[in-house]
PDB file of C-alpha atoms in Angstrom:
ATOM      1  CA  MET A1214      -3.913  18.684   0.805  1.00  0.00           C
ATOM      2  CA  ALA A1215      -2.696  15.099   0.627  1.00  0.00           C
ATOM      3  CA  LYS A1216       0.137  14.276  -1.749  1.00  0.00           C
ATOM      4  CA  VAL A1217      -0.811  12.130  -4.765  1.00  0.00           C
ATOM      5  CA  ILE A1218       1.958  10.819  -7.003  1.00  0.00           C
ATOM      6  CA  LYS A1219       1.541  10.388 -10.755  1.00  0.00           C
ATOM      7  CA  GLY A1220       2.369   6.989 -12.220  1.00  0.00           C
ATOM      8  CA  LEU A1221       0.946   4.978  -9.309  1.00  0.00           C
ATOM      9  CA  TYR A1222      -2.306   3.036  -9.223  1.00  0.00           C
ATOM     10  CA  TYR A1223      -4.808   3.819  -6.462  1.00  0.00           C
ATOM     11  CA  SER A1224      -7.709   1.944  -4.850  1.00  0.00           C
ATOM     12  CA  GLU A1225     -10.873   3.373  -3.316  1.00  0.00           C
ATOM     13  CA  SER A1226      -9.719   2.022   0.067  1.00  0.00           C
ATOM     14  CA  HIS A1227      -6.637   4.323  -0.133  1.00  0.00           C
ATOM     15  CA  GLU A1228      -3.910   1.825  -0.998  1.00  0.00           C
ATOM     16  CA  TYR A1229      -1.489   2.419  -3.860  1.00  0.00           C
ATOM     17  CA  VAL A1230       0.552   0.154  -6.122  1.00  0.00           C
ATOM     18  CA  ARG A1231       3.861   1.177  -7.684  1.00  0.00           C
ATOM     19  CA  VAL A1232       4.584  -1.231 -10.539  1.00  0.00           C
ATOM     20  CA  GLU A1233       8.134  -2.168 -11.520  1.00  0.00           C
ATOM     21  CA  CYS A1234       8.318  -4.931 -14.164  1.00  0.00           C
ATOM     22  CA  ASN A1235       6.183  -7.765 -12.798  1.00  0.00           C
ATOM     23  CA  TYR A1236       6.230  -6.534  -9.188  1.00  0.00           C
ATOM     24  CA  GLY A1237       3.922  -4.251  -7.271  1.00  0.00           C
ATOM     25  CA  TYR A1238       4.897  -2.279  -4.183  1.00  0.00           C
ATOM     26  CA  ILE A1239       1.772  -1.795  -2.057  1.00  0.00           C
ATOM     27  CA  GLY A1240       1.318   0.797   0.651  1.00  0.00           C
ATOM     28  CA  ILE A1241      -1.173   3.308   1.964  1.00  0.00           C
ATOM     29  CA  THR A1242      -1.663   6.762   0.502  1.00  0.00           C
ATOM     30  CA  ASP A1243      -0.720  10.059   2.071  1.00  0.00           C
ATOM     31  CA  TYR A1244      -4.425  10.717   2.620  1.00  0.00           C
ATOM     32  CA  ALA A1245      -4.782   7.431   4.541  1.00  0.00           C
ATOM     33  CA  GLN A1246      -1.770   7.946   6.802  1.00  0.00           C
ATOM     34  CA  ASN A1247      -2.977  11.486   7.504  1.00  0.00           C
ATOM     35  CA  ALA A1248      -6.474  10.292   8.421  1.00  0.00           C
ATOM     36  CA  LEU A1249      -5.084   7.587  10.715  1.00  0.00           C
ATOM     37  CA  GLY A1250      -2.676   9.837  12.601  1.00  0.00           C
ATOM     38  CA  ASN A1251       0.421   8.484  14.344  1.00  0.00           C
ATOM     39  CA  ILE A1252       0.921   4.898  13.175  1.00  0.00           C
ATOM     40  CA  VAL A1253       2.106   2.587  15.950  1.00  0.00           C
ATOM     41  CA  TYR A1254       1.908  -0.862  14.322  1.00  0.00           C
ATOM     42  CA  VAL A1255       1.788  -2.416  10.844  1.00  0.00           C
ATOM     43  CA  ASP A1256       0.489  -6.001  10.534  1.00  0.00           C
ATOM     44  CA  MET A1257       1.944  -7.615   7.402  1.00  0.00           C
ATOM     45  CA  PRO A1258       1.590 -11.034   5.759  1.00  0.00           C
ATOM     46  CA  GLU A1259       4.480 -13.487   5.457  1.00  0.00           C
ATOM     47  CA  VAL A1260       6.700 -13.885   2.400  1.00  0.00           C
ATOM     48  CA  ASP A1261       5.155 -16.457   0.000  1.00  0.00           C
ATOM     49  CA  ASP A1262       1.611 -15.637   1.193  1.00  0.00           C
ATOM     50  CA  GLU A1263      -0.924 -15.095  -1.573  1.00  0.00           C
ATOM     51  CA  VAL A1264      -2.895 -11.848  -1.652  1.00  0.00           C
ATOM     52  CA  GLU A1265      -6.114 -11.367  -3.605  1.00  0.00           C
ATOM     53  CA  ALA A1266      -7.376  -8.123  -5.106  1.00  0.00           C
ATOM     54  CA  GLY A1267     -10.097  -6.733  -2.856  1.00  0.00           C
ATOM     55  CA  GLU A1268      -9.116  -8.962   0.081  1.00  0.00           C
ATOM     56  CA  GLU A1269      -7.537  -7.980   3.405  1.00  0.00           C
ATOM     57  CA  PHE A1270      -3.797  -8.638   3.739  1.00  0.00           C
ATOM     58  CA  GLY A1271      -2.957  -6.893   7.010  1.00  0.00           C
ATOM     59  CA  ALA A1272      -3.734  -3.859   9.119  1.00  0.00           C
ATOM     60  CA  VAL A1273      -2.342  -0.517  10.181  1.00  0.00           C
ATOM     61  CA  GLU A1274      -2.884   0.628  13.757  1.00  0.00           C
ATOM     62  CA  SER A1275      -2.615   4.196  14.947  1.00  0.00           C
ATOM     63  CA  VAL A1276      -3.227   5.878  18.283  1.00  0.00           C
ATOM     64  CA  LYS A1277      -6.711   6.730  16.951  1.00  0.00           C
ATOM     65  CA  ALA A1278      -7.868   3.637  15.068  1.00  0.00           C
ATOM     66  CA  ALA A1279      -7.020   0.403  13.300  1.00  0.00           C
ATOM     67  CA  SER A1280      -7.609   0.036   9.589  1.00  0.00           C
ATOM     68  CA  ASP A1281      -7.564  -3.104   7.458  1.00  0.00           C
ATOM     69  CA  LEU A1282      -5.252  -3.146   4.469  1.00  0.00           C
ATOM     70  CA  ILE A1283      -7.050  -4.226   1.288  1.00  0.00           C
ATOM     71  CA  SER A1284      -4.882  -5.493  -1.551  1.00  0.00           C
ATOM     72  CA  PRO A1285      -5.442  -3.615  -4.816  1.00  0.00           C
ATOM     73  CA  VAL A1286      -3.955  -6.517  -6.818  1.00  0.00           C
ATOM     74  CA  SER A1287      -3.488 -10.287  -6.628  1.00  0.00           C
ATOM     75  CA  GLY A1288      -0.127 -11.964  -6.328  1.00  0.00           C
ATOM     76  CA  THR A1289       2.488 -13.611  -4.157  1.00  0.00           C
ATOM     77  CA  VAL A1290       4.262 -11.676  -1.406  1.00  0.00           C
ATOM     78  CA  VAL A1291       7.979 -11.653  -2.235  1.00  0.00           C
ATOM     79  CA  GLU A1292       9.085  -9.118   0.380  1.00  0.00           C
ATOM     80  CA  VAL A1293       7.747  -7.242   3.398  1.00  0.00           C
ATOM     81  CA  ASN A1294       9.131  -3.908   4.535  1.00  0.00           C
ATOM     82  CA  GLU A1295      10.891  -5.104   7.686  1.00  0.00           C
ATOM     83  CA  ALA A1296      11.845  -1.555   8.684  1.00  0.00           C
ATOM     84  CA  LEU A1297       8.185  -0.996   9.574  1.00  0.00           C
ATOM     85  CA  GLU A1298       8.329  -3.699  12.268  1.00  0.00           C
ATOM     86  CA  ASP A1299      10.554  -1.462  14.416  1.00  0.00           C
ATOM     87  CA  GLN A1300       9.581   1.918  12.957  1.00  0.00           C
ATOM     88  CA  PRO A1301       5.925   1.915  11.869  1.00  0.00           C
ATOM     89  CA  GLU A1302       5.976   5.716  11.994  1.00  0.00           C
ATOM     90  CA  LEU A1303       8.004   5.694   8.743  1.00  0.00           C
ATOM     91  CA  VAL A1304       4.634   5.338   6.977  1.00  0.00           C
ATOM     92  CA  ASN A1305       3.650   8.745   8.416  1.00  0.00           C
ATOM     93  CA  GLN A1306       6.921  10.327   7.294  1.00  0.00           C
ATOM     94  CA  ASP A1307       6.637   9.228   3.647  1.00  0.00           C
ATOM     95  CA  PRO A1308       4.004   6.629   2.766  1.00  0.00           C
ATOM     96  CA  TYR A1309       5.176   6.439  -0.857  1.00  0.00           C
ATOM     97  CA  GLU A1310       8.794   5.602   0.038  1.00  0.00           C
ATOM     98  CA  ASN A1311       7.763   3.275   2.867  1.00  0.00           C
ATOM     99  CA  TRP A1312       5.699   0.666   1.052  1.00  0.00           C
ATOM    100  CA  ILE A1313       4.329  -2.227   3.110  1.00  0.00           C
ATOM    101  CA  ILE A1314       4.606  -5.310   0.873  1.00  0.00           C
ATOM    102  CA  LYS A1315       6.108  -6.203  -2.491  1.00  0.00           C
ATOM    103  CA  VAL A1316       4.144  -8.747  -4.543  1.00  0.00           C
ATOM    104  CA  GLU A1317       4.763 -10.610  -7.761  1.00  0.00           C
ATOM    105  CA  LEU A1318       1.691  -9.692  -9.793  1.00  0.00           C
ATOM    106  CA  SER A1319      -0.417 -12.636 -10.924  1.00  0.00           C
ATOM    107  CA  ASP A1320      -2.626 -10.616 -13.295  1.00  0.00           C
ATOM    108  CA  LYS A1321      -1.497  -7.219 -14.578  1.00  0.00           C
ATOM    109  CA  ALA A1322      -4.954  -6.677 -16.114  1.00  0.00           C
ATOM    110  CA  GLU A1323      -6.226  -6.015 -12.569  1.00  0.00           C
ATOM    111  CA  LEU A1324      -4.410  -2.675 -12.733  1.00  0.00           C
ATOM    112  CA  ASP A1325      -7.123  -1.527 -15.157  1.00  0.00           C
ATOM    113  CA  ASN A1326      -9.602  -1.632 -12.249  1.00  0.00           C
ATOM    114  CA  LEU A1327      -7.602   0.915 -10.257  1.00  0.00           C
ATOM    115  CA  MET A1328      -7.516   4.703 -10.457  1.00  0.00           C
ATOM    116  CA  ASP A1329      -4.739   6.887 -11.779  1.00  0.00           C
ATOM    117  CA  ALA A1330      -3.554   9.947  -9.828  1.00  0.00           C
ATOM    118  CA  ASP A1331      -6.134  12.312 -11.386  1.00  0.00           C
ATOM    119  CA  GLU A1332      -9.041   9.966 -10.665  1.00  0.00           C
ATOM    120  CA  TYR A1333      -7.823   9.392  -7.096  1.00  0.00           C
ATOM    121  CA  GLU A1334      -7.526  13.131  -6.415  1.00  0.00           C
ATOM    122  CA  LYS A1335     -11.209  13.522  -7.393  1.00  0.00           C
ATOM    123  CA  LEU A1336     -12.162  10.797  -4.888  1.00  0.00           C
TER     124      LEU A1336
END
């Protein structure tokens, strides 16, 4: 069974957000990386790009398929996980440690629209 971590926020499209102060670390869930298989490429936005909740911000490509990344929250990209440019397979090894982008949250109330770990496990 896929690993779900308490204390994170989850979207129906299988992205998570780990919130620290006013920042959100966004990545894909263990379920998503498992379904995709061996990840070979991660397409990420640039620093200072704006992301909107419910909108695409990049893609993950595996040997099996490509999947759009849908942002669970709105904000400004303050950092991308550069390690994934050379080692996209890190997402397969531990998707919760290997987040994809870090955003400054523009509206923390959006977190109320996301699922907690228990709700996500039921999905």
